[in-house]
């Protein structure tokens, strides 16, 4: 198969959020990778699978679950499987999570790279406890994109950390054990251009607008382990809002059910199209399994052509005397 060039783009988030226009060329680091062209027809359709699981502190059991989900995705002739945040480990305490953190080149993640290669399947590994050499008392929540050759194509460290007193729920302080990331990440894939995020990022729309309108993302990834309380109130509402406002597909793989005596997740893995329609979800919102959908970039293009939000956004900013929104 003839290799193509796929773009992996990074943008320094804190610099972009400063007032005033910014030159994209000053902030963007682009890496070109030679990738397998299998299923990479950006003008047609691409079938993908979104996964759902109930991870625990048993890494071997979690891997076997992910392997079964990968086998199910292959059986459905999908080119890519999206797994949730904390796919490889969920402990009973922050200290357990930090103790479980390992480097990306370590044996834990290597099992998943081998799984991608053996399955000839791209994987979105939605949130891996990555060892942080600069701050060993904390970890980084790293979303890893792996191609069908078992190579890491992109990595994104979660920017927005969950320091929240959940209404009728737990008090959580992710900053106590997690180092925040500093970059936005977009990468190419068989399905299209992916905007790579994690869980609580979902509540910050400017991040998704930057990914779509500045980095060219077509599909937003939101792997999560939402609490039950926040999930019931806001999960689908926010996901559909991000899809509509950016005119992108949204793929949200979720942890579901009770992980241990201290932690429970909302579930409801979902795929949403750029018009805000739900095009894929599990029949049982708490079950372990996959849901599939076709990604149709021509459908996305039609929506953006008929309602050119990015152009109208700039016209509105001009009327209000604001600096240019589109980076050049």
PDB file of C-alpha atoms in Angstrom:
ATOM      1  CA  UNK A   1       0.000   0.000   0.000  1.00  0.00           C
ATOM      2  CA  UNK A   2       1.361   3.430  -0.946  1.00  0.00           C
ATOM      3  CA  UNK A   3       2.216   5.484   2.156  1.00  0.00           C
ATOM      4  CA  UNK A   4       0.703   8.930   2.543  1.00  0.00           C
ATOM      5  CA  UNK A   5       1.794  11.862   4.648  1.00  0.00           C
ATOM      6  CA  UNK A   6      -0.253  12.459   7.769  1.00  0.00           C
ATOM      7  CA  UNK A   7       0.013  15.590   9.844  1.00  0.00           C
ATOM      8  CA  UNK A   8       0.421  15.677  13.600  1.00  0.00           C
ATOM      9  CA  UNK A   9      -0.039  19.246  14.760  1.00  0.00           C
ATOM     10  CA  UNK A  10       0.602  20.749  18.168  1.00  0.00           C
ATOM     11  CA  UNK A  11      -0.375  24.186  19.361  1.00  0.00           C
ATOM     12  CA  UNK A  12       0.678  25.901  22.589  1.00  0.00           C
ATOM     13  CA  UNK A  13      -2.693  26.491  24.223  1.00  0.00           C
ATOM     14  CA  UNK A  14      -1.647  29.193  26.707  1.00  0.00           C
ATOM     15  CA  UNK A  15      -0.138  31.339  23.924  1.00  0.00           C
ATOM     16  CA  UNK A  16      -3.245  31.096  21.769  1.00  0.00           C
ATOM     17  CA  UNK A  17      -5.459  32.169  24.663  1.00  0.00           C
ATOM     18  CA  UNK A  18      -3.635  35.481  25.106  1.00  0.00           C
ATOM     19  CA  UNK A  19      -5.482  38.549  23.812  1.00  0.00           C
ATOM     20  CA  UNK A  20      -4.885  39.672  20.257  1.00  0.00           C
ATOM     21  CA  UNK A  21      -4.094  37.917  16.985  1.00  0.00           C
ATOM     22  CA  UNK A  22      -1.401  35.251  16.813  1.00  0.00           C
ATOM     23  CA  UNK A  23       0.583  33.896  13.891  1.00  0.00           C
ATOM     24  CA  UNK A  24      -0.049  30.179  13.517  1.00  0.00           C
ATOM     25  CA  UNK A  25       3.443  29.604  12.112  1.00  0.00           C
ATOM     26  CA  UNK A  26       4.993  30.768  15.390  1.00  0.00           C
ATOM     27  CA  UNK A  27       2.992  28.436  17.600  1.00  0.00           C
ATOM     28  CA  UNK A  28       2.475  25.316  15.537  1.00  0.00           C
ATOM     29  CA  UNK A  29       4.812  22.350  15.460  1.00  0.00           C
ATOM     30  CA  UNK A  30       4.045  19.966  12.618  1.00  0.00           C
ATOM     31  CA  UNK A  31       5.453  16.489  12.213  1.00  0.00           C
ATOM     32  CA  UNK A  32       4.963  14.548   8.990  1.00  0.00           C
ATOM     33  CA  UNK A  33       4.694  10.795   9.325  1.00  0.00           C
ATOM     34  CA  UNK A  34       4.587   8.074   6.689  1.00  0.00           C
ATOM     35  CA  UNK A  35       1.458   6.036   7.423  1.00  0.00           C
ATOM     36  CA  UNK A  36      -0.368   3.077   5.961  1.00  0.00           C
ATOM     37  CA  UNK A  37      -3.113   4.233   3.566  1.00  0.00           C
ATOM     38  CA  UNK A  38      -5.462   1.386   4.448  1.00  0.00           C
ATOM     39  CA  UNK A  39      -9.037   2.692   4.866  1.00  0.00           C
ATOM     40  CA  UNK A  40      -7.768   6.282   4.537  1.00  0.00           C
ATOM     41  CA  UNK A  41     -10.290   7.536   1.981  1.00  0.00           C
ATOM     42  CA  UNK A  42     -11.045  11.048   3.195  1.00  0.00           C
ATOM     43  CA  UNK A  43     -13.540  11.569   0.384  1.00  0.00           C
ATOM     44  CA  UNK A  44     -15.664   8.544   1.273  1.00  0.00           C
ATOM     45  CA  UNK A  45     -16.889   6.766   4.348  1.00  0.00           C
ATOM     46  CA  UNK A  46     -14.927   5.199   7.190  1.00  0.00           C
ATOM     47  CA  UNK A  47     -16.487   2.872   9.744  1.00  0.00           C
ATOM     48  CA  UNK A  48     -15.342   3.360  13.330  1.00  0.00           C
ATOM     49  CA  UNK A  49     -16.142   1.857  16.729  1.00  0.00           C
ATOM     50  CA  UNK A  50     -16.523   3.589  20.077  1.00  0.00           C
ATOM     51  CA  UNK A  51     -15.792   1.398  23.091  1.00  0.00           C
ATOM     52  CA  UNK A  52     -17.201   1.207  26.588  1.00  0.00           C
ATOM     53  CA  UNK A  53     -15.849  -0.705  29.591  1.00  0.00           C
ATOM     54  CA  UNK A  54     -15.593  -0.839  33.384  1.00  0.00           C
ATOM     55  CA  UNK A  55     -11.880  -0.674  34.148  1.00  0.00           C
ATOM     56  CA  UNK A  56     -10.480  -1.756  37.515  1.00  0.00           C
ATOM     57  CA  UNK A  57      -7.056  -1.974  39.136  1.00  0.00           C
ATOM     58  CA  UNK A  58      -6.478  -5.336  37.391  1.00  0.00           C
ATOM     59  CA  UNK A  59      -4.374  -4.397  34.379  1.00  0.00           C
ATOM     60  CA  UNK A  60      -4.487  -7.861  32.837  1.00  0.00           C
ATOM     61  CA  UNK A  61      -8.276  -7.976  32.996  1.00  0.00           C
ATOM     62  CA  UNK A  62      -8.506  -4.489  31.514  1.00  0.00           C
ATOM     63  CA  UNK A  63      -6.240  -5.484  28.635  1.00  0.00           C
ATOM     64  CA  UNK A  64      -8.340  -8.575  27.898  1.00  0.00           C
ATOM     65  CA  UNK A  65     -11.452  -6.392  27.828  1.00  0.00           C
ATOM     66  CA  UNK A  66      -9.806  -3.979  25.392  1.00  0.00           C
ATOM     67  CA  UNK A  67      -8.672  -6.927  23.288  1.00  0.00           C
ATOM     68  CA  UNK A  68     -12.251  -8.197  23.075  1.00  0.00           C
ATOM     69  CA  UNK A  69     -13.427  -4.736  22.052  1.00  0.00           C
ATOM     70  CA  UNK A  70     -10.725  -4.645  19.359  1.00  0.00           C
ATOM     71  CA  UNK A  71     -11.815  -8.055  18.077  1.00  0.00           C
ATOM     72  CA  UNK A  72     -15.412  -6.854  17.942  1.00  0.00           C
ATOM     73  CA  UNK A  73     -14.346  -3.747  15.997  1.00  0.00           C
ATOM     74  CA  UNK A  74     -12.414  -5.869  13.493  1.00  0.00           C
ATOM     75  CA  UNK A  75     -15.407  -8.191  13.090  1.00  0.00           C
ATOM     76  CA  UNK A  76     -17.507  -5.127  12.239  1.00  0.00           C
ATOM     77  CA  UNK A  77     -14.873  -4.081   9.653  1.00  0.00           C
ATOM     78  CA  UNK A  78     -13.986  -0.891  11.493  1.00  0.00           C
ATOM     79  CA  UNK A  79     -10.723   0.888  10.767  1.00  0.00           C
ATOM     80  CA  UNK A  80     -10.399   2.510  14.199  1.00  0.00           C
ATOM     81  CA  UNK A  81     -11.456   1.813  17.794  1.00  0.00           C
ATOM     82  CA  UNK A  82     -11.804   4.550  20.411  1.00  0.00           C
ATOM     83  CA  UNK A  83     -11.250   3.528  24.045  1.00  0.00           C
ATOM     84  CA  UNK A  84     -12.162   5.568  27.142  1.00  0.00           C
ATOM     85  CA  UNK A  85     -10.084   7.484  29.635  1.00  0.00           C
ATOM     86  CA  UNK A  86      -8.267   5.229  32.146  1.00  0.00           C
ATOM     87  CA  UNK A  87      -8.667   2.226  29.824  1.00  0.00           C
ATOM     88  CA  UNK A  88      -5.720   0.377  31.400  1.00  0.00           C
ATOM     89  CA  UNK A  89      -6.170   1.170  35.094  1.00  0.00           C
ATOM     90  CA  UNK A  90      -8.578   2.677  37.613  1.00  0.00           C
ATOM     91  CA  UNK A  91      -7.444   2.557  41.232  1.00  0.00           C
ATOM     92  CA  UNK A  92      -9.103   3.315  44.536  1.00  0.00           C
ATOM     93  CA  UNK A  93      -7.096   6.457  45.248  1.00  0.00           C
ATOM     94  CA  UNK A  94      -4.917   9.094  43.559  1.00  0.00           C
ATOM     95  CA  UNK A  95      -1.880   7.509  45.214  1.00  0.00           C
ATOM     96  CA  UNK A  96      -2.629   4.203  43.481  1.00  0.00           C
ATOM     97  CA  UNK A  97      -2.903   5.999  40.129  1.00  0.00           C
ATOM     98  CA  UNK A  98       0.453   7.739  40.601  1.00  0.00           C
ATOM     99  CA  UNK A  99       2.075   4.470  41.649  1.00  0.00           C
ATOM    100  CA  UNK A 100       0.665   2.829  38.515  1.00  0.00           C
ATOM    101  CA  UNK A 101       2.057   5.474  36.143  1.00  0.00           C
ATOM    102  CA  UNK A 102       4.604   4.193  33.615  1.00  0.00           C
ATOM    103  CA  UNK A 103       6.469   5.696  30.630  1.00  0.00           C
ATOM    104  CA  UNK A 104       4.970   5.488  27.162  1.00  0.00           C
ATOM    105  CA  UNK A 105       7.822   3.226  26.078  1.00  0.00           C
ATOM    106  CA  UNK A 106       7.196   0.818  28.966  1.00  0.00           C
ATOM    107  CA  UNK A 107       5.673  -2.683  28.806  1.00  0.00           C
ATOM    108  CA  UNK A 108       2.134  -1.650  29.805  1.00  0.00           C
ATOM    109  CA  UNK A 109       1.511   0.550  26.777  1.00  0.00           C
ATOM    110  CA  UNK A 110       3.536  -1.787  24.557  1.00  0.00           C
ATOM    111  CA  UNK A 111       0.801  -4.413  24.927  1.00  0.00           C
ATOM    112  CA  UNK A 112      -1.672  -2.013  23.351  1.00  0.00           C
ATOM    113  CA  UNK A 113       0.720  -1.092  20.531  1.00  0.00           C
ATOM    114  CA  UNK A 114       1.076  -4.796  19.789  1.00  0.00           C
ATOM    115  CA  UNK A 115      -2.712  -5.179  19.906  1.00  0.00           C
ATOM    116  CA  UNK A 116      -3.103  -2.465  17.268  1.00  0.00           C
ATOM    117  CA  UNK A 117      -0.534  -4.129  15.023  1.00  0.00           C
ATOM    118  CA  UNK A 118      -1.912  -7.654  15.463  1.00  0.00           C
ATOM    119  CA  UNK A 119      -5.447  -6.400  14.782  1.00  0.00           C
ATOM    120  CA  UNK A 120      -4.456  -4.074  11.895  1.00  0.00           C
ATOM    121  CA  UNK A 121      -6.560  -1.522  13.733  1.00  0.00           C
ATOM    122  CA  UNK A 122      -5.960   2.095  14.698  1.00  0.00           C
ATOM    123  CA  UNK A 123      -6.512   2.739  18.406  1.00  0.00           C
ATOM    124  CA  UNK A 124      -7.384   5.838  20.380  1.00  0.00           C
ATOM    125  CA  UNK A 125      -6.162   5.085  23.899  1.00  0.00           C
ATOM    126  CA  UNK A 126      -8.191   7.670  25.718  1.00  0.00           C
ATOM    127  CA  UNK A 127      -6.199   8.366  28.863  1.00  0.00           C
ATOM    128  CA  UNK A 128      -3.053   6.584  30.032  1.00  0.00           C
ATOM    129  CA  UNK A 129      -1.384   7.160  33.404  1.00  0.00           C
ATOM    130  CA  UNK A 130       1.980   8.392  32.114  1.00  0.00           C
ATOM    131  CA  UNK A 131       4.975   8.687  34.435  1.00  0.00           C
ATOM    132  CA  UNK A 132       6.113  12.312  34.725  1.00  0.00           C
ATOM    133  CA  UNK A 133       9.882  12.493  35.074  1.00  0.00           C
ATOM    134  CA  UNK A 134       9.812  16.198  36.003  1.00  0.00           C
ATOM    135  CA  UNK A 135       7.294  15.649  38.821  1.00  0.00           C
ATOM    136  CA  UNK A 136       7.343  12.011  40.014  1.00  0.00           C
ATOM    137  CA  UNK A 137       4.736  12.732  42.709  1.00  0.00           C
ATOM    138  CA  UNK A 138       2.182  13.317  39.976  1.00  0.00           C
ATOM    139  CA  UNK A 139       1.319  11.737  36.619  1.00  0.00           C
ATOM    140  CA  UNK A 140       0.165  12.984  33.236  1.00  0.00           C
ATOM    141  CA  UNK A 141      -3.163  11.937  31.758  1.00  0.00           C
ATOM    142  CA  UNK A 142      -2.054  11.080  28.228  1.00  0.00           C
ATOM    143  CA  UNK A 143      -4.324  10.351  25.263  1.00  0.00           C
ATOM    144  CA  UNK A 144      -2.339   8.199  22.809  1.00  0.00           C
ATOM    145  CA  UNK A 145      -3.200   7.630  19.128  1.00  0.00           C
ATOM    146  CA  UNK A 146      -1.738   4.427  17.664  1.00  0.00           C
ATOM    147  CA  UNK A 147      -1.761   3.423  13.997  1.00  0.00           C
ATOM    148  CA  UNK A 148      -2.397  -0.053  12.587  1.00  0.00           C
ATOM    149  CA  UNK A 149       1.350  -0.723  12.449  1.00  0.00           C
ATOM    150  CA  UNK A 150       1.553  -0.346  16.226  1.00  0.00           C
ATOM    151  CA  UNK A 151       3.266   3.059  16.121  1.00  0.00           C
ATOM    152  CA  UNK A 152       2.388   6.045  18.304  1.00  0.00           C
ATOM    153  CA  UNK A 153       1.153   8.772  15.951  1.00  0.00           C
ATOM    154  CA  UNK A 154       0.189  11.438  18.489  1.00  0.00           C
ATOM    155  CA  UNK A 155       0.102  12.122  22.225  1.00  0.00           C
ATOM    156  CA  UNK A 156      -1.984  14.707  24.072  1.00  0.00           C
ATOM    157  CA  UNK A 157      -1.694  15.484  27.789  1.00  0.00           C
ATOM    158  CA  UNK A 158      -4.969  16.605  29.368  1.00  0.00           C
ATOM    159  CA  UNK A 159      -5.014  20.384  29.815  1.00  0.00           C
ATOM    160  CA  UNK A 160      -8.109  21.006  31.947  1.00  0.00           C
ATOM    161  CA  UNK A 161      -7.998  19.164  35.272  1.00  0.00           C
ATOM    162  CA  UNK A 162     -11.054  18.212  37.307  1.00  0.00           C
ATOM    163  CA  UNK A 163     -10.961  20.139  40.603  1.00  0.00           C
ATOM    164  CA  UNK A 164     -14.647  20.061  41.441  1.00  0.00           C
ATOM    165  CA  UNK A 165     -17.118  19.575  44.282  1.00  0.00           C
ATOM    166  CA  UNK A 166     -19.716  17.510  42.445  1.00  0.00           C
ATOM    167  CA  UNK A 167     -23.279  18.401  43.448  1.00  0.00           C
ATOM    168  CA  UNK A 168     -24.595  15.429  45.452  1.00  0.00           C
ATOM    169  CA  UNK A 169     -21.328  13.681  44.660  1.00  0.00           C
ATOM    170  CA  UNK A 170     -17.626  13.455  45.515  1.00  0.00           C
ATOM    171  CA  UNK A 171     -15.039  16.201  45.922  1.00  0.00           C
ATOM    172  CA  UNK A 172     -12.289  15.614  43.370  1.00  0.00           C
ATOM    173  CA  UNK A 173      -8.971  17.412  42.935  1.00  0.00           C
ATOM    174  CA  UNK A 174      -7.121  16.120  39.880  1.00  0.00           C
ATOM    175  CA  UNK A 175      -4.384  18.759  40.171  1.00  0.00           C
ATOM    176  CA  UNK A 176      -3.185  17.070  43.372  1.00  0.00           C
ATOM    177  CA  UNK A 177      -1.883  14.100  41.381  1.00  0.00           C
ATOM    178  CA  UNK A 178      -1.817  15.198  37.721  1.00  0.00           C
ATOM    179  CA  UNK A 179       0.409  17.627  35.808  1.00  0.00           C
ATOM    180  CA  UNK A 180      -1.602  19.574  33.186  1.00  0.00           C
ATOM    181  CA  UNK A 181      -0.620  19.563  29.538  1.00  0.00           C
ATOM    182  CA  UNK A 182       0.217  22.712  27.581  1.00  0.00           C
ATOM    183  CA  UNK A 183      -0.569  21.895  23.949  1.00  0.00           C
ATOM    184  CA  UNK A 184      -3.489  21.290  21.641  1.00  0.00           C
ATOM    185  CA  UNK A 185      -3.047  18.290  19.364  1.00  0.00           C
ATOM    186  CA  UNK A 186      -4.563  17.371  16.006  1.00  0.00           C
ATOM    187  CA  UNK A 187      -3.535  14.326  13.987  1.00  0.00           C
ATOM    188  CA  UNK A 188      -4.584  12.604  10.801  1.00  0.00           C
ATOM    189  CA  UNK A 189      -6.215   9.165  10.849  1.00  0.00           C
ATOM    190  CA  UNK A 190      -8.183   6.790   8.613  1.00  0.00           C
ATOM    191  CA  UNK A 191     -11.385   8.530   9.713  1.00  0.00           C
ATOM    192  CA  UNK A 192     -10.182  12.107   9.219  1.00  0.00           C
ATOM    193  CA  UNK A 193      -8.400  14.791  11.202  1.00  0.00           C
ATOM    194  CA  UNK A 194      -8.746  14.155  14.917  1.00  0.00           C
ATOM    195  CA  UNK A 195      -9.010  16.826  17.608  1.00  0.00           C
ATOM    196  CA  UNK A 196      -7.535  15.021  20.613  1.00  0.00           C
ATOM    197  CA  UNK A 197      -8.947  15.877  24.064  1.00  0.00           C
ATOM    198  CA  UNK A 198      -9.861  14.146  27.350  1.00  0.00           C
ATOM    199  CA  UNK A 199     -12.975  14.222  29.568  1.00  0.00           C
ATOM    200  CA  UNK A 200     -13.192  17.537  31.495  1.00  0.00           C
ATOM    201  CA  UNK A 201     -11.810  19.404  28.458  1.00  0.00           C
ATOM    202  CA  UNK A 202     -15.376  19.033  27.143  1.00  0.00           C
ATOM    203  CA  UNK A 203     -16.543  21.991  29.244  1.00  0.00           C
ATOM    204  CA  UNK A 204     -14.223  24.476  27.518  1.00  0.00           C
ATOM    205  CA  UNK A 205     -15.643  25.255  24.050  1.00  0.00           C
ATOM    206  CA  UNK A 206     -12.788  27.533  22.994  1.00  0.00           C
ATOM    207  CA  UNK A 207     -10.503  24.505  22.953  1.00  0.00           C
ATOM    208  CA  UNK A 208     -12.680  22.737  20.391  1.00  0.00           C
ATOM    209  CA  UNK A 209     -13.090  25.893  18.333  1.00  0.00           C
ATOM    210  CA  UNK A 210      -9.295  26.226  18.143  1.00  0.00           C
ATOM    211  CA  UNK A 211      -8.957  22.575  17.151  1.00  0.00           C
ATOM    212  CA  UNK A 212     -11.585  22.897  14.416  1.00  0.00           C
ATOM    213  CA  UNK A 213     -10.990  26.374  13.024  1.00  0.00           C
ATOM    214  CA  UNK A 214      -7.249  26.766  13.559  1.00  0.00           C
ATOM    215  CA  UNK A 215      -5.934  23.216  13.283  1.00  0.00           C
ATOM    216  CA  UNK A 216      -8.526  21.791  10.892  1.00  0.00           C
ATOM    217  CA  UNK A 217      -9.971  19.012  13.064  1.00  0.00           C
ATOM    218  CA  UNK A 218     -12.980  17.161  11.651  1.00  0.00           C
ATOM    219  CA  UNK A 219     -13.581  14.673  14.473  1.00  0.00           C
ATOM    220  CA  UNK A 220     -13.426  15.579  18.167  1.00  0.00           C
ATOM    221  CA  UNK A 221     -12.400  12.831  20.584  1.00  0.00           C
ATOM    222  CA  UNK A 222     -13.684  13.035  24.154  1.00  0.00           C
ATOM    223  CA  UNK A 223     -12.712   9.817  25.994  1.00  0.00           C
ATOM    224  CA  UNK A 224     -14.058  10.081  29.510  1.00  0.00           C
ATOM    225  CA  UNK A 225     -14.783   8.679  32.943  1.00  0.00           C
ATOM    226  CA  UNK A 226     -17.634  11.062  33.830  1.00  0.00           C
ATOM    227  CA  UNK A 227     -19.172  10.897  37.277  1.00  0.00           C
ATOM    228  CA  UNK A 228     -22.765   9.706  37.394  1.00  0.00           C
ATOM    229  CA  UNK A 229     -24.050  13.057  38.690  1.00  0.00           C
ATOM    230  CA  UNK A 230     -22.333  15.206  36.038  1.00  0.00           C
ATOM    231  CA  UNK A 231     -23.080  12.652  33.327  1.00  0.00           C
ATOM    232  CA  UNK A 232     -26.809  12.662  33.969  1.00  0.00           C
ATOM    233  CA  UNK A 233     -26.863  16.446  33.937  1.00  0.00           C
ATOM    234  CA  UNK A 234     -24.491  17.381  31.134  1.00  0.00           C
ATOM    235  CA  UNK A 235     -22.856  14.510  29.158  1.00  0.00           C
ATOM    236  CA  UNK A 236     -24.907  14.339  25.968  1.00  0.00           C
ATOM    237  CA  UNK A 237     -25.856  18.025  26.161  1.00  0.00           C
ATOM    238  CA  UNK A 238     -22.205  19.138  26.044  1.00  0.00           C
ATOM    239  CA  UNK A 239     -21.134  16.583  23.445  1.00  0.00           C
ATOM    240  CA  UNK A 240     -23.885  17.596  21.034  1.00  0.00           C
ATOM    241  CA  UNK A 241     -23.099  21.276  21.632  1.00  0.00           C
ATOM    242  CA  UNK A 242     -19.431  20.728  20.724  1.00  0.00           C
ATOM    243  CA  UNK A 243     -20.500  18.893  17.549  1.00  0.00           C
ATOM    244  CA  UNK A 244     -22.911  21.628  16.456  1.00  0.00           C
ATOM    245  CA  UNK A 245     -20.735  24.640  17.220  1.00  0.00           C
ATOM    246  CA  UNK A 246     -17.625  23.221  15.493  1.00  0.00           C
ATOM    247  CA  UNK A 247     -19.511  21.284  12.784  1.00  0.00           C
ATOM    248  CA  UNK A 248     -17.452  18.202  13.618  1.00  0.00           C
ATOM    249  CA  UNK A 249     -18.124  14.582  14.425  1.00  0.00           C
ATOM    250  CA  UNK A 250     -17.730  13.836  18.127  1.00  0.00           C
ATOM    251  CA  UNK A 251     -16.657  10.415  19.387  1.00  0.00           C
ATOM    252  CA  UNK A 252     -16.901   9.936  23.147  1.00  0.00           C
ATOM    253  CA  UNK A 253     -15.779   6.610  24.616  1.00  0.00           C
ATOM    254  CA  UNK A 254     -16.844   6.225  28.228  1.00  0.00           C
ATOM    255  CA  UNK A 255     -16.100   4.284  31.362  1.00  0.00           C
ATOM    256  CA  UNK A 256     -19.309   2.776  32.758  1.00  0.00           C
ATOM    257  CA  UNK A 257     -20.552   1.315  36.014  1.00  0.00           C
ATOM    258  CA  UNK A 258     -18.863   0.630  39.341  1.00  0.00           C
ATOM    259  CA  UNK A 259     -15.076   0.270  39.272  1.00  0.00           C
ATOM    260  CA  UNK A 260     -14.653  -0.221  43.027  1.00  0.00           C
ATOM    261  CA  UNK A 261     -16.342   0.775  46.274  1.00  0.00           C
ATOM    262  CA  UNK A 262     -15.264   4.412  45.800  1.00  0.00           C
ATOM    263  CA  UNK A 263     -15.783   5.088  42.117  1.00  0.00           C
ATOM    264  CA  UNK A 264     -18.580   4.803  39.566  1.00  0.00           C
ATOM    265  CA  UNK A 265     -18.823   6.167  36.001  1.00  0.00           C
ATOM    266  CA  UNK A 266     -21.768   7.287  33.892  1.00  0.00           C
ATOM    267  CA  UNK A 267     -21.184   5.352  30.650  1.00  0.00           C
ATOM    268  CA  UNK A 268     -23.272   6.247  27.572  1.00  0.00           C
ATOM    269  CA  UNK A 269     -20.524   6.021  24.913  1.00  0.00           C
ATOM    270  CA  UNK A 270     -21.704   7.884  21.834  1.00  0.00           C
ATOM    271  CA  UNK A 271     -20.925   9.074  18.301  1.00  0.00           C
ATOM    272  CA  UNK A 272     -22.496  12.343  17.089  1.00  0.00           C
ATOM    273  CA  UNK A 273     -22.460  13.835  13.599  1.00  0.00           C
ATOM    274  CA  UNK A 274     -21.722  17.505  12.695  1.00  0.00           C
ATOM    275  CA  UNK A 275     -25.444  18.327  12.717  1.00  0.00           C
ATOM    276  CA  UNK A 276     -25.725  17.167  16.321  1.00  0.00           C
ATOM    277  CA  UNK A 277     -27.486  13.888  15.519  1.00  0.00           C
ATOM    278  CA  UNK A 278     -26.609  10.769  17.499  1.00  0.00           C
ATOM    279  CA  UNK A 279     -25.416   8.212  14.936  1.00  0.00           C
ATOM    280  CA  UNK A 280     -24.001   5.550  17.244  1.00  0.00           C
ATOM    281  CA  UNK A 281     -24.534   4.388  20.835  1.00  0.00           C
ATOM    282  CA  UNK A 282     -24.795   1.164  22.815  1.00  0.00           C
ATOM    283  CA  UNK A 283     -28.251  -0.295  23.436  1.00  0.00           C
ATOM    284  CA  UNK A 284     -27.270  -0.725  27.092  1.00  0.00           C
ATOM    285  CA  UNK A 285     -25.605   2.519  28.271  1.00  0.00           C
ATOM    286  CA  UNK A 286     -23.657   0.680  30.997  1.00  0.00           C
ATOM    287  CA  UNK A 287     -22.626  -2.457  29.091  1.00  0.00           C
ATOM    288  CA  UNK A 288     -19.123  -3.391  28.009  1.00  0.00           C
ATOM    289  CA  UNK A 289     -19.038  -3.356  24.227  1.00  0.00           C
ATOM    290  CA  UNK A 290     -18.841  -1.202  21.119  1.00  0.00           C
ATOM    291  CA  UNK A 291     -21.111   0.939  18.986  1.00  0.00           C
ATOM    292  CA  UNK A 292     -20.273   1.663  15.357  1.00  0.00           C
ATOM    293  CA  UNK A 293     -20.963   4.437  12.874  1.00  0.00           C
ATOM    294  CA  UNK A 294     -19.870   5.663   9.465  1.00  0.00           C
ATOM    295  CA  UNK A 295     -17.795   8.833   9.360  1.00  0.00           C
ATOM    296  CA  UNK A 296     -18.802  10.702   6.203  1.00  0.00           C
ATOM    297  CA  UNK A 297     -16.590  13.714   5.546  1.00  0.00           C
ATOM    298  CA  UNK A 298     -18.663  14.724   2.524  1.00  0.00           C
ATOM    299  CA  UNK A 299     -21.613  15.134   4.905  1.00  0.00           C
ATOM    300  CA  UNK A 300     -19.403  17.317   7.102  1.00  0.00           C
ATOM    301  CA  UNK A 301     -18.303  19.374   4.101  1.00  0.00           C
ATOM    302  CA  UNK A 302     -21.893  19.920   3.003  1.00  0.00           C
ATOM    303  CA  UNK A 303     -22.931  21.175   6.438  1.00  0.00           C
ATOM    304  CA  UNK A 304     -19.991  23.579   6.606  1.00  0.00           C
ATOM    305  CA  UNK A 305     -20.646  24.845   3.072  1.00  0.00           C
ATOM    306  CA  UNK A 306     -24.338  25.486   3.639  1.00  0.00           C
ATOM    307  CA  UNK A 307     -23.766  27.115   7.036  1.00  0.00           C
ATOM    308  CA  UNK A 308     -20.250  28.648   6.956  1.00  0.00           C
ATOM    309  CA  UNK A 309     -19.958  29.353  10.675  1.00  0.00           C
ATOM    310  CA  UNK A 310     -16.233  30.056  10.588  1.00  0.00           C
ATOM    311  CA  UNK A 311     -16.755  32.867   8.043  1.00  0.00           C
ATOM    312  CA  UNK A 312     -19.727  34.283   9.933  1.00  0.00           C
ATOM    313  CA  UNK A 313     -17.686  34.211  13.143  1.00  0.00           C
ATOM    314  CA  UNK A 314     -15.091  36.479  11.567  1.00  0.00           C
ATOM    315  CA  UNK A 315     -17.749  38.866  10.250  1.00  0.00           C
ATOM    316  CA  UNK A 316     -19.190  39.094  13.758  1.00  0.00           C
ATOM    317  CA  UNK A 317     -15.788  39.809  15.266  1.00  0.00           C
ATOM    318  CA  UNK A 318     -15.234  42.546  12.666  1.00  0.00           C
ATOM    319  CA  UNK A 319     -18.547  44.145  13.636  1.00  0.00           C
ATOM    320  CA  UNK A 320     -17.569  44.107  17.310  1.00  0.00           C
ATOM    321  CA  UNK A 321     -14.094  45.496  16.623  1.00  0.00           C
ATOM    322  CA  UNK A 322     -12.364  42.308  17.831  1.00  0.00           C
ATOM    323  CA  UNK A 323      -9.057  41.052  16.408  1.00  0.00           C
ATOM    324  CA  UNK A 324      -9.058  38.408  13.666  1.00  0.00           C
ATOM    325  CA  UNK A 325     -10.114  34.935  14.817  1.00  0.00           C
ATOM    326  CA  UNK A 326      -8.549  32.949  11.994  1.00  0.00           C
ATOM    327  CA  UNK A 327      -4.790  32.489  12.293  1.00  0.00           C
ATOM    328  CA  UNK A 328      -2.659  32.952   9.191  1.00  0.00           C
TER     329      UNK A 328
END
